[in-house]
C-alpha positions as a printed NumPy array, in Angstrom:
array([[  43.355, -234.35 ,   17.191],
       [  39.058, -234.817,   17.021],
       [  37.594, -236.954,   14.018],
       [  35.674, -233.031,   12.932],
       [  39.32 , -231.301,   12.555],
       [  40.452, -234.548,   11.126],
       [  37.827, -234.415,    8.923],
       [  38.636, -230.802,    8.007],
       [  42.292, -231.216,    8.159],
       [  40.978, -233.837,    4.991],
       [  38.988, -231.814,    2.986],
       [  40.991, -228.927,    2.969],
       [  44.322, -231.028,    1.992],
       [  42.046, -232.534,   -1.758],
       [  41.101, -229.346,   -2.036],
       [  44.559, -227.352,   -2.24 ],
       [  45.499, -230.797,   -4.175],
       [  42.452, -230.449,   -6.761],
       [  44.036, -227.271,   -7.119],
       [  47.26 , -228.576,   -7.987],
       [  45.515, -231.125,  -10.755],
       [  42.787, -229.597,  -11.824],
       [  44.911, -226.314,  -12.328],
       [  46.905, -228.841,  -14.856],
       [  45.134, -232.001,  -16.383],
       [  41.626, -229.767,  -16.533],
       [  38.854, -232.293,  -17.357],
       [  41.651, -234.88 ,  -17.787],
       [  42.354, -234.828,  -13.717],
       [  42.4  , -238.006,  -11.925],
       [  41.093, -238.689,   -8.266],
       [  43.44 , -241.251,   -7.983],
       [  46.083, -238.753,   -8.719],
       [  43.859, -235.746,   -6.753],
       [  43.872, -238.194,   -3.301],
       [  47.062, -239.457,   -3.735],
       [  48.594, -235.855,   -3.646],
       [  46.81 , -234.901,   -0.71 ],
       [  47.18 , -238.623,    0.919],
       [  44.76 , -239.576,    1.157],
       [  41.873, -241.666,   -0.994],
       [  39.757, -241.867,   -3.789],
       [  37.318, -242.826,   -0.936],
       [  37.994, -240.141,    1.089],
       [  37.183, -238.29 ,   -1.898],
       [  33.409, -239.877,   -2.081],
       [  32.76 , -239.586,    1.774],
       [  33.634, -235.906,    1.566],
       [  32.183, -234.084,   -1.992],
       [  30.702, -237.261,   -3.598],
       [  31.688, -237.29 ,   -6.429],
       [  34.445, -235.248,   -8.69 ],
       [  31.591, -233.634,   -9.857],
       [  30.885, -232.575,   -6.26 ],
       [  34.973, -232.276,   -5.967],
       [  35.536, -229.489,   -8.53 ],
       [  32.05 , -227.492,   -7.464],
       [  33.803, -227.455,   -3.974],
       [  36.994, -225.819,   -5.307],
       [  34.706, -222.802,   -6.952],
       [  33.418, -222.591,   -4.005],
       [  36.518, -222.363,   -1.909],
       [  38.29 , -220.02 ,   -4.725],
       [  35.294, -217.88 ,   -4.478],
       [  34.52 , -217.563,   -1.213],
       [  38.081, -215.37 ,    0.18 ],
       [  37.252, -212.382,   -2.914],
       [  33.183, -212.301,   -2.478],
       [  34.414, -212.286,    1.852],
       [  36.417, -209.164,    0.199],
       [  33.975, -207.198,   -1.635],
       [  31.582, -206.922,    1.157],
       [  34.79 , -205.208,    2.907],
       [  34.997, -202.457,    0.935],
       [  31.688, -202.041,   -0.338],
       [  29.76 , -200.536,    3.422],
       [  26.402, -200.052,    3.784],
       [  26.486, -196.153,    3.528],
       [  27.53 , -196.653,   -0.164],
       [  24.147, -195.657,   -2.894],
       [  24.331, -197.922,   -5.431],
       [  27.254, -195.508,   -7.607],
       [  29.111, -195.894,   -5.263],
       [  29.187, -199.141,   -4.844],
       [  29.932, -200.15 ,   -8.038],
       [  32.826, -197.718,   -8.247],
       [  34.283, -199.536,   -5.163],
       [  33.635, -202.744,   -6.302],
       [  35.262, -201.485,   -9.791],
       [  38.068, -200.29 ,   -8.222],
       [  38.909, -203.738,   -6.507],
       [  38.097, -206.495,   -9.722],
       [  41.015, -204.135,  -11.262],
       [  43.526, -203.76 ,   -8.315],
       [  43.23 , -207.773,   -8.612],
       [  44.012, -208.05 ,  -11.93 ],
       [  47.815, -207.332,  -10.231],
       [  47.876, -209.838,   -7.226],
       [  50.317, -212.209,   -7.078],
       [  47.677, -214.975,   -8.068],
       [  45.95 , -213.201,  -10.634],
       [  47.45 , -215.153,  -13.348],
       [  47.022, -218.812,  -11.579],
       [  43.231, -217.754,  -11.018],
       [  42.737, -217.294,  -14.715],
       [  44.566, -220.692,  -15.284],
       [  41.654, -222.128,  -13.056],
       [  38.917, -220.233,  -14.532],
       [  39.775, -221.414,  -17.923],
       [  40.441, -224.898,  -17.378],
       [  37.066, -224.823,  -15.563],
       [  34.96 , -223.383,  -18.962],
       [  36.537, -226.408,  -20.991],
       [  35.701, -229.102,  -18.367],
       [  32.185, -227.645,  -17.972],
       [  32.057, -228.567,  -21.715],
       [  33.077, -231.893,  -21.997],
       [  31.002, -232.616,  -18.591],
       [  27.427, -231.586,  -19.188],
       [  26.446, -232.166,  -15.762],
       [  29.848, -231.19 ,  -14.058],
       [  29.157, -227.965,  -15.669],
       [  25.865, -227.773,  -14.444],
       [  26.943, -228.002,  -10.893],
       [  30.031, -224.957,  -11.694],
       [  27.197, -223.066,  -12.439],
       [  25.279, -223.711,   -9.797],
       [  28.265, -223.163,   -7.462],
       [  28.833, -219.624,   -9.217],
       [  25.575, -218.729,   -8.848],
       [  25.751, -219.502,   -5.051],
       [  28.93 , -217.14 ,   -4.212],
       [  27.067, -214.385,   -6.425],
       [  23.945, -214.508,   -4.661],
       [  26.199, -212.672,   -2.105],
       [  26.594, -210.298,   -3.945],
       [  22.915, -209.649,   -5.676],
       [  21.9  , -208.816,   -2.01 ],
       [  25.083, -206.239,   -1.35 ],
       [  23.609, -204.139,   -4.466],
       [  19.271, -204.555,   -3.057],
       [  18.3  , -201.896,   -1.029],
       [  21.15 , -199.62 ,   -2.667],
       [  19.482, -195.86 ,   -3.167],
       [  20.1  , -195.047,   -6.598],
       [  18.402, -191.471,   -8.674],
       [  15.886, -191.638,   -5.736],
       [  14.568, -194.844,   -5.36 ],
       [  16.021, -197.706,   -3.959],
       [  17.219, -200.896,   -6.249],
       [  14.938, -204.518,   -6.264],
       [  16.507, -208.035,   -5.379],
       [  15.832, -208.383,   -9.337],
       [  17.446, -204.962,  -10.556],
       [  20.68 , -205.979,   -8.574],
       [  19.96 , -209.724,   -9.999],
       [  20.989, -208.393,  -13.798],
       [  22.926, -205.948,  -13.001],
       [  25.355, -208.425,  -10.917],
       [  25.359, -210.323,  -14.265],
       [  26.482, -207.345,  -16.392],
       [  29.209, -206.696,  -14.265],
       [  30.254, -209.701,  -13.973],
       [  30.606, -210.278,  -17.291],
       [  32.242, -207.243,  -18.103],
       [  34.671, -207.017,  -15.645],
       [  35.988, -211.112,  -16.709],
       [  36.089, -209.707,  -20.65 ],
       [  38.669, -206.973,  -19.15 ],
       [  40.697, -209.112,  -15.97 ],
       [  41.218, -211.653,  -18.943],
       [  42.678, -208.792,  -21.741],
       [  44.355, -207.411,  -18.826],
       [  46.606, -210.34 ,  -17.237],
       [  46.929, -211.347,  -20.985],
       [  48.546, -207.498,  -21.94 ],
       [  45.178, -207.394,  -24.649],
       [  44.078, -204.805,  -23.416],
       [  46.176, -201.602,  -22.794],
       [  45.702, -198.16 ,  -20.106],
       [  42.708, -200.274,  -18.271],
       [  43.256, -198.96 ,  -15.108],
       [  40.736, -198.419,  -12.78 ],
       [  39.178, -195.256,  -13.612],
       [  38.51 , -197.642,  -16.633],
       [  36.534, -200.124,  -15.109],
       [  34.422, -197.616,  -12.698],
       [  33.347, -195.913,  -15.737],
       [  32.413, -199.164,  -17.496],
       [  30.381, -200.367,  -14.395],
       [  29.71 , -197.122,  -13.568],
       [  27.267, -197.414,  -17.469],
       [  26.119, -200.784,  -16.696],
       [  24.325, -199.315,  -13.886],
       [  21.851, -197.005,  -15.323],
       [  19.628, -197.673,  -17.818],
       [  17.887, -200.725,  -19.557],
       [  20.449, -202.777,  -16.97 ],
       [  18.117, -201.384,  -14.355],
       [  14.858, -201.211,  -15.405],
       [  12.288, -202.724,  -13.2  ],
       [  10.488, -205.557,  -14.809],
       [   9.03 , -208.57 ,  -13.852],
       [  11.084, -211.311,  -15.053],
       [  10.333, -212.482,  -18.088],
       [   8.93 , -209.425,  -19.627],
       [   9.142, -208.176,  -22.715]])
């Protein structure tokens, strides 16, 4: 095994261990337990991630990246904005029925709790999520809608609204709090956001 391969293996082991420990312990998760579960030392955590916060931020990126890669695959370049939003909505609704949906929700709630207890960690988590969401913004930017082309600023506003909508609906579906929220319900709600004030082409900060 080369040095690079060993580094990748250790990184993967720490991320997998962090997922298990953080999901269970939240902000009380200890680096020594994570390292022990990974078969490494805490020195490996600092060497590879810099800090506990760096490890948790990397965990968020590691968890989100496959989802964003799948989203890019289900929204081909030839779709217009509303068709893209519909494909995104259907993907998100199907994810609520995935085998790992409950564990994913548990991780989301745990990470929010950690962010509330540690402001620095909260900033790192937010930066990690924003970095992944930038891919969504780029994915919607430039698509046709009502005879014009969606700007980056419009896409940014839309992605923020869709994130809030889908996170709330998904939590309700997974916890059994929302009934009748099938794929078409997600589509109708999402497409309603992709019009009107959400896509007003204003400069950021304008009144």
